[in-house]
PDB file of C-alpha atoms in Angstrom:
ATOM      1  CA  MET A1185     168.101-171.001 155.321  1.00  0.00           C
ATOM      2  CA  SER A1186     166.013-171.735 158.360  1.00  0.00           C
ATOM      3  CA  ASP A1187     168.209-169.977 160.884  1.00  0.00           C
ATOM      4  CA  GLY A1188     166.725-167.084 162.786  1.00  0.00           C
ATOM      5  CA  PRO A1189     163.118-166.119 163.388  1.00  0.00           C
ATOM      6  CA  PHE A1190     162.263-164.951 159.863  1.00  0.00           C
ATOM      7  CA  PHE A1191     164.265-166.562 157.066  1.00  0.00           C
ATOM      8  CA  GLY A1192     162.731-169.695 155.639  1.00  0.00           C
ATOM      9  CA  ARG A1193     159.774-169.541 157.996  1.00  0.00           C
ATOM     10  CA  ARG A1194     156.187-168.466 157.820  1.00  0.00           C
ATOM     11  CA  VAL A1195     155.673-165.333 159.850  1.00  0.00           C
ATOM     12  CA  PRO A1196     152.047-165.113 160.963  1.00  0.00           C
ATOM     13  CA  ARG A1197     150.657-161.614 161.222  1.00  0.00           C
ATOM     14  CA  ASN A1198     150.056-160.271 164.690  1.00  0.00           C
ATOM     15  CA  GLU A1199     147.304-157.925 163.577  1.00  0.00           C
ATOM     16  CA  ASP A1200     145.001-160.556 162.065  1.00  0.00           C
ATOM     17  CA  GLY A1201     143.283-161.383 165.333  1.00  0.00           C
ATOM     18  CA  VAL A1202     141.597-158.026 165.821  1.00  0.00           C
ATOM     19  CA  LEU A1203     140.969-157.569 162.117  1.00  0.00           C
ATOM     20  CA  LEU A1204     139.238-160.928 161.681  1.00  0.00           C
ATOM     21  CA  THR A1205     137.073-160.644 164.765  1.00  0.00           C
ATOM     22  CA  GLY A1206     135.808-157.097 164.261  1.00  0.00           C
ATOM     23  CA  GLN A1207     137.788-155.635 167.142  1.00  0.00           C
ATOM     24  CA  GLU A1208     139.854-153.280 165.035  1.00  0.00           C
ATOM     25  CA  GLN A1209     138.944-149.629 164.795  1.00  0.00           C
ATOM     26  CA  PHE A1210     138.963-147.781 161.515  1.00  0.00           C
ATOM     27  CA  ILE A1211     138.749-144.013 161.169  1.00  0.00           C
ATOM     28  CA  ASP A1212     134.990-144.150 160.541  1.00  0.00           C
ATOM     29  CA  ASP A1213     134.575-145.978 163.858  1.00  0.00           C
ATOM     30  CA  VAL A1214     136.074-143.057 165.720  1.00  0.00           C
ATOM     31  CA  GLN A1215     133.447-140.474 166.596  1.00  0.00           C
ATOM     32  CA  PRO A1216     134.922-137.820 168.850  1.00  0.00           C
ATOM     33  CA  PRO A1217     132.419-135.294 170.220  1.00  0.00           C
ATOM     34  CA  ASP A1218     131.909-132.086 168.242  1.00  0.00           C
ATOM     35  CA  VAL A1219     133.933-133.394 165.326  1.00  0.00           C
ATOM     36  CA  VAL A1220     133.465-131.706 161.954  1.00  0.00           C
ATOM     37  CA  HIS A1221     134.310-133.073 158.553  1.00  0.00           C
ATOM     38  CA  VAL A1222     136.241-131.742 155.599  1.00  0.00           C
ATOM     39  CA  ALA A1223     136.011-132.480 151.903  1.00  0.00           C
ATOM     40  CA  PHE A1224     138.180-131.065 149.136  1.00  0.00           C
ATOM     41  CA  TRP A1225     137.225-129.671 145.766  1.00  0.00           C
ATOM     42  CA  ARG A1226     139.849-131.092 143.469  1.00  0.00           C
ATOM     43  CA  SER A1227     140.730-130.153 139.938  1.00  0.00           C
ATOM     44  CA  ASP A1228     139.590-132.334 137.084  1.00  0.00           C
ATOM     45  CA  PHE A1229     142.209-130.726 134.917  1.00  0.00           C
ATOM     46  CA  ALA A1230     145.923-131.336 134.815  1.00  0.00           C
ATOM     47  CA  HIS A1231     146.878-127.807 133.925  1.00  0.00           C
ATOM     48  CA  ALA A1232     144.914-124.622 134.341  1.00  0.00           C
ATOM     49  CA  ARG A1233     144.900-121.199 135.929  1.00  0.00           C
ATOM     50  CA  ILE A1234     142.373-120.409 138.624  1.00  0.00           C
ATOM     51  CA  ARG A1235     140.490-117.236 137.724  1.00  0.00           C
ATOM     52  CA  GLY A1236     138.021-117.261 140.536  1.00  0.00           C
ATOM     53  CA  VAL A1237     136.225-119.384 143.089  1.00  0.00           C
ATOM     54  CA  ASP A1238     132.575-118.890 144.006  1.00  0.00           C
ATOM     55  CA  LEU A1239     131.772-120.291 147.427  1.00  0.00           C
ATOM     56  CA  GLN A1240     128.487-118.460 148.012  1.00  0.00           C
ATOM     57  CA  ARG A1241     126.100-121.303 147.312  1.00  0.00           C
ATOM     58  CA  ALA A1242     128.180-123.776 149.282  1.00  0.00           C
ATOM     59  CA  LEU A1243     128.413-121.435 152.256  1.00  0.00           C
ATOM     60  CA  ALA A1244     124.665-120.869 152.152  1.00  0.00           C
ATOM     61  CA  ARG A1245     124.014-124.517 152.937  1.00  0.00           C
ATOM     62  CA  PRO A1246     122.838-124.886 156.527  1.00  0.00           C
ATOM     63  CA  ASP A1247     125.185-127.766 157.300  1.00  0.00           C
ATOM     64  CA  VAL A1248     128.308-126.068 155.936  1.00  0.00           C
ATOM     65  CA  ILE A1249     130.493-124.441 158.588  1.00  0.00           C
ATOM     66  CA  ALA A1250     133.246-122.925 156.480  1.00  0.00           C
ATOM     67  CA  ALA A1251     135.004-123.090 153.165  1.00  0.00           C
ATOM     68  CA  TYR A1252     138.578-122.114 152.537  1.00  0.00           C
ATOM     69  CA  VAL A1253     140.708-121.291 149.530  1.00  0.00           C
ATOM     70  CA  ALA A1254     144.483-120.853 149.586  1.00  0.00           C
ATOM     71  CA  ASP A1255     144.386-117.145 150.383  1.00  0.00           C
ATOM     72  CA  ASP A1256     142.259-117.776 153.458  1.00  0.00           C
ATOM     73  CA  LEU A1257     145.123-119.716 155.005  1.00  0.00           C
ATOM     74  CA  GLY A1258     147.294-116.608 155.302  1.00  0.00           C
ATOM     75  CA  GLU A1259     150.676-117.361 156.757  1.00  0.00           C
ATOM     76  CA  LEU A1260     149.705-120.973 157.285  1.00  0.00           C
ATOM     77  CA  TRP A1261     149.888-121.503 153.545  1.00  0.00           C
ATOM     78  CA  LYS A1262     153.235-122.946 152.591  1.00  0.00           C
ATOM     79  CA  PRO A1263     154.484-125.899 150.600  1.00  0.00           C
ATOM     80  CA  GLY A1264     155.006-129.086 152.524  1.00  0.00           C
ATOM     81  CA  PRO A1265     158.390-130.456 153.524  1.00  0.00           C
ATOM     82  CA  LEU A1266     160.834-132.049 151.133  1.00  0.00           C
ATOM     83  CA  LEU A1267     160.527-135.739 151.909  1.00  0.00           C
ATOM     84  CA  VAL A1268     162.960-137.179 149.396  1.00  0.00           C
ATOM     85  CA  SER A1269     166.249-135.519 148.588  1.00  0.00           C
ATOM     86  CA  PRO A1270     167.366-135.111 145.002  1.00  0.00           C
ATOM     87  CA  PRO A1271     169.770-137.735 143.709  1.00  0.00           C
ATOM     88  CA  PRO A1272     173.426-136.848 144.260  1.00  0.00           C
ATOM     89  CA  ILE A1273     174.279-135.911 140.690  1.00  0.00           C
ATOM     90  CA  ASP A1274     176.942-133.288 139.995  1.00  0.00           C
ATOM     91  CA  GLY A1275     175.531-130.080 138.620  1.00  0.00           C
ATOM     92  CA  ILE A1276     171.922-131.159 138.900  1.00  0.00           C
ATOM     93  CA  VAL A1277     169.473-128.295 138.813  1.00  0.00           C
ATOM     94  CA  PHE A1278     166.916-128.933 141.476  1.00  0.00           C
ATOM     95  CA  HIS A1279     164.091-126.619 142.300  1.00  0.00           C
ATOM     96  CA  GLU A1280     162.084-127.815 145.226  1.00  0.00           C
ATOM     97  CA  ARG A1281     158.423-128.031 144.356  1.00  0.00           C
ATOM     98  CA  CYS A1282     156.571-129.679 147.176  1.00  0.00           C
ATOM     99  CA  GLN A1283     152.863-130.261 147.537  1.00  0.00           C
ATOM    100  CA  VAL A1284     150.824-127.264 148.592  1.00  0.00           C
ATOM    101  CA  PRO A1285     147.801-127.476 150.916  1.00  0.00           C
ATOM    102  CA  LEU A1286     145.499-125.652 148.488  1.00  0.00           C
ATOM    103  CA  VAL A1287     146.353-124.377 145.035  1.00  0.00           C
ATOM    104  CA  LYS A1288     146.788-120.609 144.876  1.00  0.00           C
ATOM    105  CA  ASP A1289     146.666-119.896 141.160  1.00  0.00           C
ATOM    106  CA  ARG A1290     148.048-122.561 138.886  1.00  0.00           C
ATOM    107  CA  ILE A1291     146.860-126.139 138.894  1.00  0.00           C
ATOM    108  CA  LEU A1292     149.697-128.493 138.080  1.00  0.00           C
ATOM    109  CA  HIS A1293     148.063-131.863 138.215  1.00  0.00           C
ATOM    110  CA  ALA A1294     144.626-133.408 138.135  1.00  0.00           C
ATOM    111  CA  GLY A1295     143.334-133.917 141.623  1.00  0.00           C
ATOM    112  CA  GLU A1296     145.067-130.932 143.191  1.00  0.00           C
ATOM    113  CA  PRO A1297     142.923-129.551 146.004  1.00  0.00           C
ATOM    114  CA  VAL A1298     141.581-126.034 145.522  1.00  0.00           C
ATOM    115  CA  VAL A1299     138.877-125.622 148.163  1.00  0.00           C
ATOM    116  CA  ALA A1300     138.421-127.191 151.598  1.00  0.00           C
ATOM    117  CA  VAL A1301     134.816-127.376 152.780  1.00  0.00           C
ATOM    118  CA  VAL A1302     134.044-127.994 156.431  1.00  0.00           C
ATOM    119  CA  ALA A1303     130.616-129.313 157.342  1.00  0.00           C
ATOM    120  CA  THR A1304     128.721-131.101 160.060  1.00  0.00           C
ATOM    121  CA  SER A1305     129.102-134.488 158.383  1.00  0.00           C
ATOM    122  CA  ARG A1306     131.131-136.117 155.688  1.00  0.00           C
ATOM    123  CA  TYR A1307     128.009-136.385 153.553  1.00  0.00           C
ATOM    124  CA  ALA A1308     127.204-132.707 153.919  1.00  0.00           C
ATOM    125  CA  ALA A1309     130.773-131.728 153.085  1.00  0.00           C
ATOM    126  CA  GLU A1310     130.807-133.824 149.932  1.00  0.00           C
ATOM    127  CA  ASP A1311     127.398-132.573 148.866  1.00  0.00           C
ATOM    128  CA  ALA A1312     128.592-128.992 149.273  1.00  0.00           C
ATOM    129  CA  LEU A1313     131.367-129.611 146.768  1.00  0.00           C
ATOM    130  CA  GLU A1314     128.666-129.729 144.102  1.00  0.00           C
ATOM    131  CA  ASP A1315     127.804-126.095 144.850  1.00  0.00           C
ATOM    132  CA  ILE A1316     131.314-124.764 144.394  1.00  0.00           C
ATOM    133  CA  ARG A1317     132.062-123.007 141.160  1.00  0.00           C
ATOM    134  CA  VAL A1318     135.706-122.700 140.181  1.00  0.00           C
ATOM    135  CA  ASP A1319     136.465-120.604 137.142  1.00  0.00           C
ATOM    136  CA  LEU A1320     139.397-122.191 135.373  1.00  0.00           C
ATOM    137  CA  GLY A1321     141.242-120.522 132.557  1.00  0.00           C
ATOM    138  CA  ASP A1322     143.620-121.730 129.944  1.00  0.00           C
ATOM    139  CA  ASP A1323     147.210-121.692 130.932  1.00  0.00           C
ATOM    140  CA  PRO A1324     148.967-122.466 127.703  1.00  0.00           C
ATOM    141  CA  ARG A1325     152.595-123.161 128.010  1.00  0.00           C
ATOM    142  CA  VAL A1326     154.712-123.888 125.034  1.00  0.00           C
ATOM    143  CA  ALA A1327     158.133-125.309 125.357  1.00  0.00           C
ATOM    144  CA  GLU A1328     160.678-126.672 123.051  1.00  0.00           C
ATOM    145  CA  ALA A1329     163.234-129.328 123.483  1.00  0.00           C
ATOM    146  CA  ALA A1330     165.888-130.329 121.035  1.00  0.00           C
ATOM    147  CA  VAL A1331     168.372-133.093 121.207  1.00  0.00           C
ATOM    148  CA  ARG A1332     171.870-132.073 120.174  1.00  0.00           C
ATOM    149  CA  ARG A1333     173.051-135.460 119.133  1.00  0.00           C
ATOM    150  CA  ASP A1334     170.207-135.738 116.678  1.00  0.00           C
ATOM    151  CA  GLN A1335     170.639-132.891 114.214  1.00  0.00           C
ATOM    152  CA  LYS A1336     169.079-130.398 116.564  1.00  0.00           C
ATOM    153  CA  ARG A1337     165.586-131.489 115.820  1.00  0.00           C
ATOM    154  CA  THR A1338     163.190-129.272 117.647  1.00  0.00           C
ATOM    155  CA  VAL A1339     159.907-130.500 118.923  1.00  0.00           C
ATOM    156  CA  THR A1340     157.384-128.278 120.532  1.00  0.00           C
ATOM    157  CA  GLY A1341     155.535-129.477 123.529  1.00  0.00           C
ATOM    158  CA  ALA A1342     152.300-127.769 124.324  1.00  0.00           C
ATOM    159  CA  PHE A1343     150.249-127.799 127.427  1.00  0.00           C
ATOM    160  CA  CYS A1344     147.075-127.361 125.508  1.00  0.00           C
ATOM    161  CA  PRO A1345     144.414-124.813 126.394  1.00  0.00           C
ATOM    162  CA  SER A1346     141.832-127.377 127.415  1.00  0.00           C
ATOM    163  CA  GLY A1347     143.962-128.055 130.429  1.00  0.00           C
ATOM    164  CA  ARG A1348     145.158-131.449 129.407  1.00  0.00           C
ATOM    165  CA  VAL A1349     148.858-131.906 129.180  1.00  0.00           C
ATOM    166  CA  GLU A1350     149.183-132.673 125.545  1.00  0.00           C
ATOM    167  CA  ARG A1351     152.832-133.317 125.439  1.00  0.00           C
ATOM    168  CA  SER A1352     155.163-133.465 128.344  1.00  0.00           C
ATOM    169  CA  LEU A1353     158.831-132.648 128.445  1.00  0.00           C
ATOM    170  CA  GLU A1354     159.611-136.334 128.304  1.00  0.00           C
ATOM    171  CA  ARG A1355     157.427-136.722 125.249  1.00  0.00           C
ATOM    172  CA  CYS A1356     159.245-133.829 123.577  1.00  0.00           C
ATOM    173  CA  ILE A1357     162.571-135.460 124.234  1.00  0.00           C
ATOM    174  CA  LEU A1358     161.423-138.759 122.822  1.00  0.00           C
ATOM    175  CA  ARG A1359     159.996-137.087 119.736  1.00  0.00           C
ATOM    176  CA  ALA A1360     163.193-135.197 119.166  1.00  0.00           C
ATOM    177  CA  GLY A1361     165.080-138.443 119.015  1.00  0.00           C
ATOM    178  CA  GLY A1362     166.251-138.653 122.576  1.00  0.00           C
ATOM    179  CA  GLY A1363     165.374-141.516 124.786  1.00  0.00           C
ATOM    180  CA  ILE A1364     165.266-142.641 128.326  1.00  0.00           C
ATOM    181  CA  GLY A1365     168.603-141.726 129.806  1.00  0.00           C
ATOM    182  CA  THR A1366     169.133-138.669 127.636  1.00  0.00           C
ATOM    183  CA  ARG A1367     171.299-136.417 129.729  1.00  0.00           C
ATOM    184  CA  ARG A1368     170.639-132.780 130.378  1.00  0.00           C
ATOM    185  CA  GLU A1369     173.807-131.741 128.579  1.00  0.00           C
ATOM    186  CA  GLU A1370     172.435-133.241 125.403  1.00  0.00           C
ATOM    187  CA  LEU A1371     169.333-131.130 125.495  1.00  0.00           C
ATOM    188  CA  GLU A1372     168.630-127.640 124.393  1.00  0.00           C
ATOM    189  CA  PHE A1373     165.594-125.840 125.588  1.00  0.00           C
ATOM    190  CA  GLY A1374     163.871-122.765 124.376  1.00  0.00           C
ATOM    191  CA  GLY A1375     164.355-120.823 127.560  1.00  0.00           C
ATOM    192  CA  HIS A1376     161.160-122.097 129.043  1.00  0.00           C
ATOM    193  CA  GLU A1377     160.429-123.456 132.406  1.00  0.00           C
ATOM    194  CA  PHE A1378     158.829-126.836 132.600  1.00  0.00           C
ATOM    195  CA  PRO A1379     156.767-126.924 135.740  1.00  0.00           C
ATOM    196  CA  ARG A1380     156.823-130.537 136.739  1.00  0.00           C
ATOM    197  CA  HIS A1381     153.774-131.817 138.487  1.00  0.00           C
ATOM    198  CA  ARG A1382     153.903-131.270 142.152  1.00  0.00           C
ATOM    199  CA  GLY A1383     154.445-134.517 143.870  1.00  0.00           C
ATOM    200  CA  SER A1384     154.509-136.579 140.735  1.00  0.00           C
ATOM    201  CA  GLY A1385     155.941-139.965 141.496  1.00  0.00           C
ATOM    202  CA  TRP A1386     157.836-139.019 144.597  1.00  0.00           C
ATOM    203  CA  PRO A1387     156.182-138.488 147.920  1.00  0.00           C
ATOM    204  CA  GLY A1388     155.727-134.809 148.521  1.00  0.00           C
ATOM    205  CA  VAL A1389     158.161-133.569 145.954  1.00  0.00           C
ATOM    206  CA  GLY A1390     158.316-132.570 142.346  1.00  0.00           C
ATOM    207  CA  VAL A1391     161.130-131.148 140.312  1.00  0.00           C
ATOM    208  CA  SER A1392     161.010-127.974 138.317  1.00  0.00           C
ATOM    209  CA  GLN A1393     163.637-127.832 135.661  1.00  0.00           C
ATOM    210  CA  ARG A1394     164.450-124.330 134.609  1.00  0.00           C
ATOM    211  CA  CYS A1395     165.693-124.864 131.137  1.00  0.00           C
ATOM    212  CA  SER A1396     168.118-122.141 130.286  1.00  0.00           C
ATOM    213  CA  GLY A1397     168.084-120.965 126.704  1.00  0.00           C
ATOM    214  CA  ALA A1398     170.652-122.395 124.368  1.00  0.00           C
TER     215      ALA A1398
ATOM    216  CA  MET B 142     121.466-144.419 164.122  1.00  0.00           C
ATOM    217  CA  ALA B 143     124.507-146.104 165.588  1.00  0.00           C
ATOM    218  CA  PRO B 144     127.840-145.265 163.960  1.00  0.00           C
ATOM    219  CA  ALA B 145     128.403-147.419 160.919  1.00  0.00           C
ATOM    220  CA  ARG B 146     130.881-150.013 162.023  1.00  0.00           C
ATOM    221  CA  SER B 147     132.785-151.259 159.046  1.00  0.00           C
ATOM    222  CA  CYS B 148     132.453-154.838 160.214  1.00  0.00           C
ATOM    223  CA  SER B 149     128.696-155.064 160.239  1.00  0.00           C
ATOM    224  CA  THR B 150     127.385-157.335 157.517  1.00  0.00           C
ATOM    225  CA  ALA B 151     124.364-155.183 157.049  1.00  0.00           C
ATOM    226  CA  ILE B 152     126.585-152.210 156.344  1.00  0.00           C
ATOM    227  CA  LEU B 153     129.747-153.456 154.712  1.00  0.00           C
ATOM    228  CA  CYS B 154     128.660-156.549 152.886  1.00  0.00           C
ATOM    229  CA  GLY B 155     125.811-154.345 152.419  1.00  0.00           C
ATOM    230  CA  ARG B 156     127.585-151.367 151.129  1.00  0.00           C
ATOM    231  CA  LEU B 157     124.903-152.473 148.680  1.00  0.00           C
ATOM    232  CA  THR B 158     122.190-152.835 151.310  1.00  0.00           C
ATOM    233  CA  PHE B 159     120.353-150.086 153.118  1.00  0.00           C
ATOM    234  CA  ALA B 160     119.968-150.635 156.833  1.00  0.00           C
ATOM    235  CA  VAL B 161     116.211-150.231 156.459  1.00  0.00           C
ATOM    236  CA  GLN B 162     116.151-153.275 154.200  1.00  0.00           C
ATOM    237  CA  ALA B 163     117.190-155.348 157.200  1.00  0.00           C
ATOM    238  CA  ASP B 164     114.235-154.102 159.234  1.00  0.00           C
ATOM    239  CA  GLY B 165     112.814-156.947 161.302  1.00  0.00           C
ATOM    240  CA  HIS B 166     115.775-159.206 160.625  1.00  0.00           C
ATOM    241  CA  ALA B 167     118.505-160.313 162.954  1.00  0.00           C
ATOM    242  CA  ILE B 168     121.866-158.943 161.933  1.00  0.00           C
ATOM    243  CA  GLU B 169     124.930-161.034 162.572  1.00  0.00           C
ATOM    244  CA  THR B 170     128.296-159.372 162.359  1.00  0.00           C
ATOM    245  CA  VAL B 171     131.809-160.713 162.244  1.00  0.00           C
ATOM    246  CA  GLU B 172     132.082-160.214 166.009  1.00  0.00           C
ATOM    247  CA  SER B 173     129.819-163.233 166.405  1.00  0.00           C
ATOM    248  CA  LEU B 174     131.907-165.520 164.242  1.00  0.00           C
ATOM    249  CA  SER B 175     134.517-166.814 166.645  1.00  0.00           C
ATOM    250  CA  SER B 176     133.646-168.948 169.680  1.00  0.00           C
ATOM    251  CA  PRO B 177     133.179-167.282 173.065  1.00  0.00           C
ATOM    252  CA  ASP B 178     136.484-168.832 174.138  1.00  0.00           C
ATOM    253  CA  GLY B 179     138.216-166.994 171.311  1.00  0.00           C
ATOM    254  CA  THR B 180     138.625-169.947 168.973  1.00  0.00           C
ATOM    255  CA  LEU B 181     138.526-168.674 165.431  1.00  0.00           C
ATOM    256  CA  HIS B 182     135.944-169.846 162.933  1.00  0.00           C
ATOM    257  CA  PRO B 183     137.480-172.035 160.172  1.00  0.00           C
ATOM    258  CA  LEU B 184     137.005-169.178 157.720  1.00  0.00           C
ATOM    259  CA  GLN B 185     138.895-166.802 159.995  1.00  0.00           C
ATOM    260  CA  THR B 186     141.675-169.344 160.472  1.00  0.00           C
ATOM    261  CA  ALA B 187     141.944-169.876 156.735  1.00  0.00           C
ATOM    262  CA  PHE B 188     142.171-166.139 156.138  1.00  0.00           C
ATOM    263  CA  HIS B 189     144.916-165.825 158.713  1.00  0.00           C
ATOM    264  CA  GLU B 190     146.913-168.714 157.305  1.00  0.00           C
ATOM    265  CA  ALA B 191     146.690-167.641 153.681  1.00  0.00           C
ATOM    266  CA  HIS B 192     147.370-163.949 154.322  1.00  0.00           C
ATOM    267  CA  ALA B 193     143.985-163.186 152.816  1.00  0.00           C
ATOM    268  CA  LEU B 194     143.800-159.747 154.376  1.00  0.00           C
ATOM    269  CA  GLN B 195     146.039-156.786 154.744  1.00  0.00           C
ATOM    270  CA  CYS B 196     144.154-153.751 156.022  1.00  0.00           C
ATOM    271  CA  GLY B 197     141.220-155.947 156.948  1.00  0.00           C
ATOM    272  CA  LEU B 198     138.520-153.577 155.777  1.00  0.00           C
ATOM    273  CA  CYS B 199     136.888-156.049 153.394  1.00  0.00           C
ATOM    274  CA  ALA B 200     137.486-159.180 155.464  1.00  0.00           C
ATOM    275  CA  PRO B 201     134.390-158.977 157.703  1.00  0.00           C
ATOM    276  CA  GLY B 202     132.098-158.632 154.702  1.00  0.00           C
ATOM    277  CA  ILE B 203     133.712-161.499 152.865  1.00  0.00           C
ATOM    278  CA  LEU B 204     133.727-163.731 155.929  1.00  0.00           C
ATOM    279  CA  MET B 205     130.083-163.119 156.766  1.00  0.00           C
ATOM    280  CA  SER B 206     128.871-163.489 153.195  1.00  0.00           C
ATOM    281  CA  LEU B 207     130.580-166.871 152.921  1.00  0.00           C
ATOM    282  CA  VAL B 208     129.513-168.362 156.233  1.00  0.00           C
ATOM    283  CA  PRO B 209     126.421-169.966 154.676  1.00  0.00           C
ATOM    284  CA  ASP B 210     128.664-171.452 151.974  1.00  0.00           C
ATOM    285  CA  LEU B 211     131.128-173.020 154.382  1.00  0.00           C
ATOM    286  CA  ASP B 212     130.125-176.644 153.825  1.00  0.00           C
ATOM    287  CA  GLU B 213     129.805-176.066 150.123  1.00  0.00           C
ATOM    288  CA  LEU B 214     133.226-174.531 149.636  1.00  0.00           C
ATOM    289  CA  LYS B 215     134.895-177.919 149.481  1.00  0.00           C
ATOM    290  CA  THR B 216     132.979-178.836 146.358  1.00  0.00           C
ATOM    291  CA  LEU B 217     133.202-175.458 144.680  1.00  0.00           C
ATOM    292  CA  GLY B 218     135.852-174.934 142.077  1.00  0.00           C
ATOM    293  CA  GLU B 219     137.947-171.793 141.829  1.00  0.00           C
ATOM    294  CA  ASP B 220     135.607-170.203 139.293  1.00  0.00           C
ATOM    295  CA  ALA B 221     132.608-170.669 141.537  1.00  0.00           C
ATOM    296  CA  ILE B 222     134.506-169.302 144.513  1.00  0.00           C
ATOM    297  CA  ARG B 223     135.415-166.212 142.540  1.00  0.00           C
ATOM    298  CA  GLU B 224     131.787-165.782 141.600  1.00  0.00           C
ATOM    299  CA  ARG B 225     130.740-165.984 145.242  1.00  0.00           C
ATOM    300  CA  LEU B 226     133.288-163.273 145.956  1.00  0.00           C
ATOM    301  CA  SER B 227     132.074-161.015 143.197  1.00  0.00           C
ATOM    302  CA  GLY B 228     130.066-158.826 145.552  1.00  0.00           C
ATOM    303  CA  ASN B 229     133.178-157.976 147.544  1.00  0.00           C
ATOM    304  CA  LEU B 230     136.147-155.827 146.747  1.00  0.00           C
ATOM    305  CA  CYS B 231     139.606-156.223 148.195  1.00  0.00           C
ATOM    306  CA  ARG B 232     141.981-153.503 147.251  1.00  0.00           C
ATOM    307  CA  CYS B 233     145.172-154.463 149.030  1.00  0.00           C
ATOM    308  CA  ALA B 234     145.822-158.112 149.861  1.00  0.00           C
ATOM    309  CA  GLY B 235     144.599-159.345 146.528  1.00  0.00           C
ATOM    310  CA  CYS B 236     141.821-161.727 145.682  1.00  0.00           C
ATOM    311  CA  GLN B 237     144.382-164.413 144.875  1.00  0.00           C
ATOM    312  CA  HIS B 238     145.095-164.970 148.530  1.00  0.00           C
ATOM    313  CA  ILE B 239     141.431-164.835 149.402  1.00  0.00           C
ATOM    314  CA  VAL B 240     140.648-167.544 146.861  1.00  0.00           C
ATOM    315  CA  ALA B 241     143.533-169.569 148.248  1.00  0.00           C
ATOM    316  CA  ALA B 242     142.160-169.140 151.746  1.00  0.00           C
ATOM    317  CA  LEU B 243     138.714-170.304 150.710  1.00  0.00           C
ATOM    318  CA  GLN B 244     140.160-173.327 148.987  1.00  0.00           C
ATOM    319  CA  ASN B 245     142.066-174.115 152.153  1.00  0.00           C
ATOM    320  CA  VAL B 246     138.900-173.952 154.205  1.00  0.00           C
ATOM    321  CA  GLU B 247     138.016-177.281 152.691  1.00  0.00           C
ATOM    322  CA  SER B 248     140.764-179.045 154.555  1.00  0.00           C
ATOM    323  CA  ALA B 249     140.050-177.042 157.673  1.00  0.00           C
ATOM    324  CA  SER B 250     136.407-178.083 157.874  1.00  0.00           C
ATOM    325  CA  GLU B 251     137.237-181.615 156.830  1.00  0.00           C
ATOM    326  CA  GLY B 252     139.765-181.750 159.617  1.00  0.00           C
ATOM    327  CA  GLU B 253     137.059-180.699 162.020  1.00  0.00           C
ATOM    328  CA  ALA B 254     134.644-183.323 160.791  1.00  0.00           C
ATOM    329  CA  GLU B 255     137.096-186.141 161.217  1.00  0.00           C
TER     330      GLU B 255
END
């Protein structure tokens, strides 16, 4: 097993030299002239509807240069590219749901960015986040999933009004007697759409399963 | 104020220390650790050999905070080494390798002494 340059041998790292002697540059070491800094207001809630964003106090800060919400991006606003293709399964229903730069109306996972604040320093930008008021509303979604092979038990999954995802589609399936590996054909849905989290698990992509009524 | 270099002990090791607290003191950073001819300090060598760093962000702080302990490391057990490391956080290579590196320093410095 010791043939070749890698198998069965220690491979010392080339990058250690600069890292161990302080010669490496990290982003914070790079200070281009006239650079400005951005910080993002991110949602604490996994599921909610954005009713309004108040940027006035943040914009009034002397060190804040600008603040943007999704609508300010105009034509620049668009979901990112699909980085991972769906698995090659016959008949799979795949709705592309890539990450968006800023959320327009519906927050689909905790940590989604809603506002971008630009300021003269990183500190100023982060401080300005404290002055942003985002009015979040309930976005209740109720969905049902039943598993055919198990006496058509129906379990309701609710994305509860507080914004927390109380029961996901997967949880519904498990409760209805299905398990990991339950196939789509074995499921019946109440005609609801389950908006999967953008970007959950896969880089840059989420899946929305439109669950046609039984 | 000069840009905060991540490798300065006063800043990184001292993510817990304000620069003003070092007023009037000499500040040694990891840049001073190796010899002028480029020979690595035993701690640096041990880190390299044990893969005790990945991104390298925490390494300067750990190295500089343990320089005073170098001669003592050989008599410290694993628990004590972990306690010495408790002011530092590594979030990618894993403290396991760092502990291994520090235990290997013993032989490195012994080798030098002989």
